[in-house]
mmCIF file of C-alpha atoms and ligand atoms in Angstrom:
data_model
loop_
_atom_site.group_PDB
_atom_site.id
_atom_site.type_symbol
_atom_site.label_atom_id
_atom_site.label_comp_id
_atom_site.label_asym_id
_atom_site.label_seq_id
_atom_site.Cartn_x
_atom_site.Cartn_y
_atom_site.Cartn_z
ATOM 1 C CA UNK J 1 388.677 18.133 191.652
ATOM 2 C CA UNK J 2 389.693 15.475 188.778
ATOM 3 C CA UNK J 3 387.172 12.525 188.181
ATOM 4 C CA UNK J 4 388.653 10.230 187.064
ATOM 5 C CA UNK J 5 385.391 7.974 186.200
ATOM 6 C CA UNK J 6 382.722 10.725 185.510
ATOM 7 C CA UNK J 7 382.616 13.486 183.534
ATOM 8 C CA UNK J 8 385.584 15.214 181.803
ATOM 9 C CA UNK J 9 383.750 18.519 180.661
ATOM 10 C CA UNK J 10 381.478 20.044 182.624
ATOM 11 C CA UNK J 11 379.820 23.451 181.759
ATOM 12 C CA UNK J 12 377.476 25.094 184.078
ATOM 13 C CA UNK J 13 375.116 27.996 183.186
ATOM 14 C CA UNK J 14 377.286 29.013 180.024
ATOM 15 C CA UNK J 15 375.990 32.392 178.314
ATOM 16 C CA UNK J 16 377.147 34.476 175.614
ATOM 17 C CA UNK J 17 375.541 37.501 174.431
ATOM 18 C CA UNK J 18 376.562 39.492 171.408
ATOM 19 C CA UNK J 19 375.119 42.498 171.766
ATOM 20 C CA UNK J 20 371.536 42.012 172.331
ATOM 21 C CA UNK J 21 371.435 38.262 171.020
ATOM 22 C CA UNK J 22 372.140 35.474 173.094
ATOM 23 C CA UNK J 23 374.219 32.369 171.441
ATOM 24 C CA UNK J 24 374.700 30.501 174.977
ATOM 25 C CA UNK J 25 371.359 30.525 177.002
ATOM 26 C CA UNK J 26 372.567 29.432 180.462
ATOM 27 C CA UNK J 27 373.540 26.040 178.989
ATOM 28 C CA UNK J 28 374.358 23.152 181.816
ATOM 29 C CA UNK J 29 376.013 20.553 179.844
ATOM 30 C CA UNK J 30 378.327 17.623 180.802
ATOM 31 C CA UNK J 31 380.825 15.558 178.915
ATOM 32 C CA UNK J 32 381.280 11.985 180.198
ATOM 33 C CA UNK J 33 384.744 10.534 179.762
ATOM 34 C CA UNK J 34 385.068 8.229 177.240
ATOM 35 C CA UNK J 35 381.966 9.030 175.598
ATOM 36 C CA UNK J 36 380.952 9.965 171.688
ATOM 37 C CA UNK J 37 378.537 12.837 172.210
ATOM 38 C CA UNK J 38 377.284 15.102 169.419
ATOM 39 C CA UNK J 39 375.853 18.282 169.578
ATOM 40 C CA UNK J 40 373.043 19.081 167.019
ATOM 41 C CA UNK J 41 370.292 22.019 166.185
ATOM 42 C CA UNK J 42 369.592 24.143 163.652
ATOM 43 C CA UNK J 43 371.744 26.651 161.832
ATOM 44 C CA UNK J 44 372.434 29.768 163.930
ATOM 45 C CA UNK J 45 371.681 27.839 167.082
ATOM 46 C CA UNK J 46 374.721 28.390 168.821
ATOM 47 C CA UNK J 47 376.460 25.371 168.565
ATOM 48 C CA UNK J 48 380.105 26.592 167.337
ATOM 49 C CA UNK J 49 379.857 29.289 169.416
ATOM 50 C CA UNK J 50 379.617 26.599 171.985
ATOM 51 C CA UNK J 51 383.233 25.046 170.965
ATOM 52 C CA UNK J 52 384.644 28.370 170.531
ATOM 53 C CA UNK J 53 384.165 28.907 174.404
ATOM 54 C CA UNK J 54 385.191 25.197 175.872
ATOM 55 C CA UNK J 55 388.358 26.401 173.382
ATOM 56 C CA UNK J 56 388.649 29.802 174.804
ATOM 57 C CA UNK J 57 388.282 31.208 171.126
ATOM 58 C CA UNK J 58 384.913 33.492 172.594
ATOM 59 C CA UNK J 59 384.959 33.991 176.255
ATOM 60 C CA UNK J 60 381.620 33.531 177.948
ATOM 61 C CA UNK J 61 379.519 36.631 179.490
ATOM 62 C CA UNK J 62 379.176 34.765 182.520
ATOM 63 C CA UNK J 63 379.498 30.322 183.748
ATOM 64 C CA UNK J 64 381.739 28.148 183.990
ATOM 65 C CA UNK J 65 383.448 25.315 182.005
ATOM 66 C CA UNK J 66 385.538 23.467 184.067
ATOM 67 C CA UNK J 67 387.742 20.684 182.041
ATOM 68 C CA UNK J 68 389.556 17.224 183.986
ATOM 69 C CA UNK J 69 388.992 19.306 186.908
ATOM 70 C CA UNK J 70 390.081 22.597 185.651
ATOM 71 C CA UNK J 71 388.641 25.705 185.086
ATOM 72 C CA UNK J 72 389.169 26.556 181.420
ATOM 73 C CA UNK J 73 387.205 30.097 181.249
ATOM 74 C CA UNK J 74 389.331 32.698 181.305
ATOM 75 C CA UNK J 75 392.305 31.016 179.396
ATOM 76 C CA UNK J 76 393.755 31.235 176.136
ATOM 77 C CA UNK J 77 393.352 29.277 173.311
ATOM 78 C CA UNK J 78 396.746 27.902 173.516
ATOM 79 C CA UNK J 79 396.718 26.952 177.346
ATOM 80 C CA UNK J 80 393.416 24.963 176.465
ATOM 81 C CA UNK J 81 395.279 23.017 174.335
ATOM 82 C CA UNK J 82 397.985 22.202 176.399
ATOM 83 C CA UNK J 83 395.207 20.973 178.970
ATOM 84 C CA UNK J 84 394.110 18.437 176.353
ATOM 85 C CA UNK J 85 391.390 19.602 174.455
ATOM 86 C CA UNK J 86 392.168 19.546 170.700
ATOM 87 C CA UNK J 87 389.533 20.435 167.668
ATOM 88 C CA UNK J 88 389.197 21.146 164.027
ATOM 89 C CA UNK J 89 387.001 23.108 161.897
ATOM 90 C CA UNK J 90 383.719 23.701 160.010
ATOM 91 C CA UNK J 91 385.729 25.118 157.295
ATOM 92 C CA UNK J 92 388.823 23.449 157.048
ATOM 93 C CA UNK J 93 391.900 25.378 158.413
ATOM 94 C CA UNK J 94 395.094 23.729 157.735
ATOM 95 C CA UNK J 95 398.251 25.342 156.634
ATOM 96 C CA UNK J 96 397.406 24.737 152.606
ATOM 97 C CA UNK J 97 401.327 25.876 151.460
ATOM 98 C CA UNK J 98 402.874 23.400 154.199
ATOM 99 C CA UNK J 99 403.190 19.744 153.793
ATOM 100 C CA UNK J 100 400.839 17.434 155.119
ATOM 101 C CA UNK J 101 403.356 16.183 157.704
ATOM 102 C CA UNK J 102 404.288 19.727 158.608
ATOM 103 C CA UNK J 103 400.656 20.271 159.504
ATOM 104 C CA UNK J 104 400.811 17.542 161.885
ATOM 105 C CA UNK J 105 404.325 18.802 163.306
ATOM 106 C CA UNK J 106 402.241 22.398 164.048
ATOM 107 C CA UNK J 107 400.020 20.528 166.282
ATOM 108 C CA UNK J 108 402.573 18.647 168.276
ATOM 109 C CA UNK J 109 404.494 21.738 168.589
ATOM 110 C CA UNK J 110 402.694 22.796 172.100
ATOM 111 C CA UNK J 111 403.999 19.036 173.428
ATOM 112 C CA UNK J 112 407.733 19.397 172.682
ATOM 113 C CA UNK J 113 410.426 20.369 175.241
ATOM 114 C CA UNK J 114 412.777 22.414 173.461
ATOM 115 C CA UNK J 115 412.961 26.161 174.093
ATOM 116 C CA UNK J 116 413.562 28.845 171.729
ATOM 117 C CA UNK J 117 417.332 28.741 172.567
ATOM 118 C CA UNK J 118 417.989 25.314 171.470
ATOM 119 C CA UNK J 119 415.846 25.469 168.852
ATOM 120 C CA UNK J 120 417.965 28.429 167.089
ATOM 121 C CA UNK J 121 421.334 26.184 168.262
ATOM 122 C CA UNK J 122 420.036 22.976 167.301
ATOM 123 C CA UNK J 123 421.386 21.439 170.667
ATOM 124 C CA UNK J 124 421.820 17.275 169.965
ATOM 125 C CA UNK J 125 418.655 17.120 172.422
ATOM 126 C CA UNK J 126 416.731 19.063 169.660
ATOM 127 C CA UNK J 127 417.475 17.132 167.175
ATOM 128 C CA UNK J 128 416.652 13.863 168.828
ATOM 129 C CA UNK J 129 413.480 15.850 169.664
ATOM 130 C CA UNK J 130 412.914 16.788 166.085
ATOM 131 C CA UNK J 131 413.566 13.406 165.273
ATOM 132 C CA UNK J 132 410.873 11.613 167.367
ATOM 133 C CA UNK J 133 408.786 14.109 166.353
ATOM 134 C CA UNK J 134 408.962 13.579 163.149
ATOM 135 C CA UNK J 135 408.700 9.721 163.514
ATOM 136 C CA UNK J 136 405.428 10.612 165.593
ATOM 137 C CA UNK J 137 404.127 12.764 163.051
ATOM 138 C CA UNK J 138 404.527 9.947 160.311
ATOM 139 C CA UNK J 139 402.721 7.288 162.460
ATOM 140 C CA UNK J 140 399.762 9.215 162.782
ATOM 141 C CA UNK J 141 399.125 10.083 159.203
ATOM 142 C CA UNK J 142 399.337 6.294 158.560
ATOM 143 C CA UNK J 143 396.611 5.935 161.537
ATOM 144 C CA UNK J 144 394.578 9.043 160.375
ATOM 145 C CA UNK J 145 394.522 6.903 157.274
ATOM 146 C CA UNK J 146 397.066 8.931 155.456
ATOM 147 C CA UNK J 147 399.687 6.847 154.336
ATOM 148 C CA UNK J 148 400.999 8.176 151.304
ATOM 149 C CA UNK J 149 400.715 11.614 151.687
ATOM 150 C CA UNK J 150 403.246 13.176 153.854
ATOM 151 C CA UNK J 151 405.018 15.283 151.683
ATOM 152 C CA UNK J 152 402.080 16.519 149.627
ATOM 153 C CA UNK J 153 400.866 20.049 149.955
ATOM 154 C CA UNK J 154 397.735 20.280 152.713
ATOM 155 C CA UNK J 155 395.948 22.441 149.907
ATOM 156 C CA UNK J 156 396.487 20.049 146.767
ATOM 157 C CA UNK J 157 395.112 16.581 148.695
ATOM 158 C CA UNK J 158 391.690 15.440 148.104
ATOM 159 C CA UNK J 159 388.755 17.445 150.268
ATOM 160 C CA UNK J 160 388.323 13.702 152.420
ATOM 161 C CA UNK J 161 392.001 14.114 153.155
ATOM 162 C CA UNK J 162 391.853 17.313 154.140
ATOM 163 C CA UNK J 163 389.116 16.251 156.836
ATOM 164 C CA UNK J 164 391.563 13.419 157.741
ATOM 165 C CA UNK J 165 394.882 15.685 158.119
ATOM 166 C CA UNK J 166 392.689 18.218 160.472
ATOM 167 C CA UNK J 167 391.856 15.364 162.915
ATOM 168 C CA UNK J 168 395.912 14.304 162.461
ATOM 169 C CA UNK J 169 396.625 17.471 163.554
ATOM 170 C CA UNK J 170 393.989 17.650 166.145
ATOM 171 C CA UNK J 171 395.595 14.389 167.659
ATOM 172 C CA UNK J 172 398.990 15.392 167.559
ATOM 173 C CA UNK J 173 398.585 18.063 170.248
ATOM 174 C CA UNK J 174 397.623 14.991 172.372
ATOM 175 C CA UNK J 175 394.103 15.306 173.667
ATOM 176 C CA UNK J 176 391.518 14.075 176.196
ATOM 177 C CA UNK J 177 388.753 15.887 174.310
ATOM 178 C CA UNK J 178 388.696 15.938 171.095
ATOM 179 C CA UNK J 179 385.853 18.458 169.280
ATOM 180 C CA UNK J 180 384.872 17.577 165.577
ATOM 181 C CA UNK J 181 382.836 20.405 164.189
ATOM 182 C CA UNK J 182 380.815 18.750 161.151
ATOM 183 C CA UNK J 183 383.845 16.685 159.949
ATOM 184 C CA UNK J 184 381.471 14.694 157.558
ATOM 185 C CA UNK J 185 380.391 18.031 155.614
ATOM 186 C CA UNK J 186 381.236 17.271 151.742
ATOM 187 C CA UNK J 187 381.775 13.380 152.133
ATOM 188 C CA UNK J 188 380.491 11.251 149.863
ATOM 189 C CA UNK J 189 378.443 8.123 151.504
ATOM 190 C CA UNK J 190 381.422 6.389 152.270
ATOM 191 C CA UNK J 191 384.044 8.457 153.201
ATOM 192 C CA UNK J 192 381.119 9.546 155.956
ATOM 193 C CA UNK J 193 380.705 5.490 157.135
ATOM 194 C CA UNK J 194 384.269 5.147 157.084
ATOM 195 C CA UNK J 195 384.737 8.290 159.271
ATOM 196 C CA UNK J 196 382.628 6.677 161.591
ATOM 197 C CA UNK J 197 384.467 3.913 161.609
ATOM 198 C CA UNK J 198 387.467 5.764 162.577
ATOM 199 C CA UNK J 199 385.966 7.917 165.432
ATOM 200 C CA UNK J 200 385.142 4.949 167.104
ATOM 201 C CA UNK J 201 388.508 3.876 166.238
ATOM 202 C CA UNK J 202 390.468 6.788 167.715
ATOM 203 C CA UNK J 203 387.979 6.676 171.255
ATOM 204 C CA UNK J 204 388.761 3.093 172.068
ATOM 205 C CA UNK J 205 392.344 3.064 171.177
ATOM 206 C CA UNK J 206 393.298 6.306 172.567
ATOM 207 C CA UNK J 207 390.745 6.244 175.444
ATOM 208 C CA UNK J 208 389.474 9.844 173.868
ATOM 209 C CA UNK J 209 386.368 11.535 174.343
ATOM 210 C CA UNK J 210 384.727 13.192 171.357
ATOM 211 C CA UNK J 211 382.077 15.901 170.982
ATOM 212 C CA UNK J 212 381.103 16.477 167.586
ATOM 213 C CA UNK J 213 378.844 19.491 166.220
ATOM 214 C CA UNK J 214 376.924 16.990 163.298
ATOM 215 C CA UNK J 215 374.072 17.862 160.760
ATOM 216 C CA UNK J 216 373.150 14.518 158.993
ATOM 217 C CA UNK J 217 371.292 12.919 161.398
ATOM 218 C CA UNK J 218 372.478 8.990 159.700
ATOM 219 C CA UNK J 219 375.854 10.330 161.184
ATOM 220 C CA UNK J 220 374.320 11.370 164.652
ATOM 221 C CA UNK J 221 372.586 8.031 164.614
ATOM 222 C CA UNK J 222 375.657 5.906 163.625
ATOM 223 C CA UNK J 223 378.328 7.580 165.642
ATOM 224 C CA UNK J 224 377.298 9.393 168.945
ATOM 225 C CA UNK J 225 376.392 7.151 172.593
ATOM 226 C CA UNK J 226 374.380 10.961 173.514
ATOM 227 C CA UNK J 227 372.827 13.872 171.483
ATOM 228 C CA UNK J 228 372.555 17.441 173.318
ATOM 229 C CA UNK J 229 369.929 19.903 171.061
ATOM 230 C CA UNK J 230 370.474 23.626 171.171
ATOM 231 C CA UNK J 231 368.004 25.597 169.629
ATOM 232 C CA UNK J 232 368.250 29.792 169.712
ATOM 233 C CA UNK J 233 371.025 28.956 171.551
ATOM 234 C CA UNK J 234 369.209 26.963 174.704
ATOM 235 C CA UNK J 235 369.197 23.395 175.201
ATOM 236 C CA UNK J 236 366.164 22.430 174.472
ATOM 237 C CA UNK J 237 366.815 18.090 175.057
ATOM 238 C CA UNK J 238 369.252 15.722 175.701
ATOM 239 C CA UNK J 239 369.334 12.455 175.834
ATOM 240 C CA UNK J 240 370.149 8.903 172.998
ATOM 241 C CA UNK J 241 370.338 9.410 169.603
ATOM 242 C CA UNK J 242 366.852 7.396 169.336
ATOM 243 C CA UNK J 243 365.297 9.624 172.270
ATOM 244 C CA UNK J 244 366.154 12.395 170.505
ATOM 245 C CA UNK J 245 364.345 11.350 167.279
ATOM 246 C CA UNK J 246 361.553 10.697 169.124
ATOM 247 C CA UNK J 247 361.257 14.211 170.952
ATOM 248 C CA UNK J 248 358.559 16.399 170.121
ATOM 249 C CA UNK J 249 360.442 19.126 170.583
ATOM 250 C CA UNK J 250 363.297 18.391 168.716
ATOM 251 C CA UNK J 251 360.899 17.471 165.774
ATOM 252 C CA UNK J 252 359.234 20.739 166.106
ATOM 253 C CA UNK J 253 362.867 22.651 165.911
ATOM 254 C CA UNK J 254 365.047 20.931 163.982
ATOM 255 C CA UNK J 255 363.933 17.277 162.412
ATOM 256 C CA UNK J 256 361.099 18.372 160.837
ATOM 257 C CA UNK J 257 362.836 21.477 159.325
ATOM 258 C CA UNK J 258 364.924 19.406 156.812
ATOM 259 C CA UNK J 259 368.020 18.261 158.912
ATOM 260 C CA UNK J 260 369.377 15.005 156.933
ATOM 261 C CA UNK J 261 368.465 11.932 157.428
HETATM 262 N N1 ATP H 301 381.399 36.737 166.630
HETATM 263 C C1 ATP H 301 380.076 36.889 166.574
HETATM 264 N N2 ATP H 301 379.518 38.117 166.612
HETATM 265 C C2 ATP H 301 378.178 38.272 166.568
HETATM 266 N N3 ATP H 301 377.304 37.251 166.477
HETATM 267 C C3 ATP H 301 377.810 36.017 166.422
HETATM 268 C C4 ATP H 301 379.217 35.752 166.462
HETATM 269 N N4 ATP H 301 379.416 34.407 166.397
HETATM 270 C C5 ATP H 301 378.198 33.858 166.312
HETATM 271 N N5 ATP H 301 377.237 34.811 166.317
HETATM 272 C C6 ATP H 301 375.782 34.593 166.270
HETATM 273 O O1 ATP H 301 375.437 33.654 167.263
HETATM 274 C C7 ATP H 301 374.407 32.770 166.801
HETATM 275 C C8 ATP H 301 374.894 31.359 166.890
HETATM 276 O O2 ATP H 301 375.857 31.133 165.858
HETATM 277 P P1 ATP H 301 376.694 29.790 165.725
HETATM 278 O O3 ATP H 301 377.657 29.955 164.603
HETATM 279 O O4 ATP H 301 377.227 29.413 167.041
HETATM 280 O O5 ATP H 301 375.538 28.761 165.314
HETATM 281 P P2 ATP H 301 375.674 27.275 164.795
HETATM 282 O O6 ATP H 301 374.649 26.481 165.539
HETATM 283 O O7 ATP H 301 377.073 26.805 164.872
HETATM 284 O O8 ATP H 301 375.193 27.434 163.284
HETATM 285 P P3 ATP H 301 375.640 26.640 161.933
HETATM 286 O O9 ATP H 301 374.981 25.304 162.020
HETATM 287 O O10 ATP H 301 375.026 27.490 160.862
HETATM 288 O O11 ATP H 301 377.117 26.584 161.887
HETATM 289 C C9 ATP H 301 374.075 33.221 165.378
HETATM 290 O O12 ATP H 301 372.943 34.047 165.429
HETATM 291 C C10 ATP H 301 375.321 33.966 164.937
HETATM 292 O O13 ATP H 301 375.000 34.964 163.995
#
């Protein structure tokens, strides 16, 4: 059933086991809607294994993730995104040959009308379609922060851009969820403060939820309402950014081990 106040994502007893190791440890984790939530740990602790199965990417050996009141295990990657969860990369993936605005127009692909049919006839309808499209497409580069780069090639703009354009495209498929898996890697100082900036930006004016996958713990600190810690793929706390600074065990794991910050 939808909640419409609580959470959005809920995941209950999620495990995945390759082979003999196990990435997902029975993880129970909830989303609340509206909320800035990152998930941290060390590497190899199972935390993009974690997106890949609220994305449908890995399916899990056995729980449940069920998503605005649906249950999203078992689907495909693309029906996920029609649902509303959208997400970008730890290595950036965007279309390097195509335009920046063409990115964007990949990712609103799964929200446009037109079939196949009047897409090969080019039916006045599609065209209109195209056209809004395109007009959508422009709008958010210029939100993402993007202004003058539409036509530029995805693979020739600056690495910050790059980050930029993924979360551009991420938005254009129109999400509730939106998952940010270390978007701040390679930024200088303050590109990063500036991304923050914009995260909070992109919750309160497009009443999104974020769950990020974050090393530098500045970045945890500046940007996230709740931290969830996976370590050898179990949770081992969860709680506020400055609760989980304080935790033993998350000292013992992860803070004391060198994470930034
Ligand atoms: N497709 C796969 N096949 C086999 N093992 C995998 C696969 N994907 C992930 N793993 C293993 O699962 C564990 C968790 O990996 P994962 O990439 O989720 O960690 P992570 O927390 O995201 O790490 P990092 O911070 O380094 O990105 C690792 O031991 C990894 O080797």
């Amino acid at each position: 059933m939808t909640d419409s106040s609580g959470d959005l994502l809920v995941a209950t007893r999620v495990r995945k086991e390759f082979g003999g190791l196990v990435a997902s440890n029975d993880i129970d984790f909830a989303i609340p809607r509206g909320s800035i939530v990152s998930l941290i740990g060390p590497n190899g602790a199972g935390k993009t294994t974690f997106f890949n199965q609220i994305t449908g990417v890995y399916q899990p050996t056995s729980g449940s993730i069920v998503f605005d009141g649906v249950e999203v295990v078992g689907k495909p990657p693309h029906a996920i995104v029609e649902l509303g969860i959208g997400r970008t990369f730890q290595n950036i993936r965007l279309f390097a040959q195509m335009t920046a605005i063409e990115n964007v127009l990949v990712g609103m692909h799964c929200r446009l009308s037109s079939g196949i049919i009047g897409s090969i006839v080019r039916t006045p309808k599609v065209r209109r379609e195209e056209a809004a499209a395109h007009e959508r497409a422009r709008e958010l580069l210029v939100y993402c922060g993007l202004p003058r780069r539409h036509e530029q090639q995805a693979g020739s703009l600056p690495y910050g851009d790059q980050r930029r354009l993924e979360v551009a495209r991420a938005l254009a498929t129109g999400p509730k969820l939106l998952l940010l898996d270390e978007p701040t890697a390679g930024m200088n100082p303050q590109e990063t403060a500036d991304f923050i900036a914009f995260v909070h930006r992109v919750r309160d004016e497009k009443g999104l939820t974020v769950l990020l996958i974050e090393h530098d713990m500045k970045v945890v600190m500046g940007v996230s309402e709740r931290c969830t810690v996976l370590d050898y793929g179990e949770k081992i706390a969860e709680g506020t950014p400055a609760e989980i600074q304080a935790n033993e065990r998350v000292i013992e794991a992860y803070l004391g081990k060198g994470a930034t910050g």
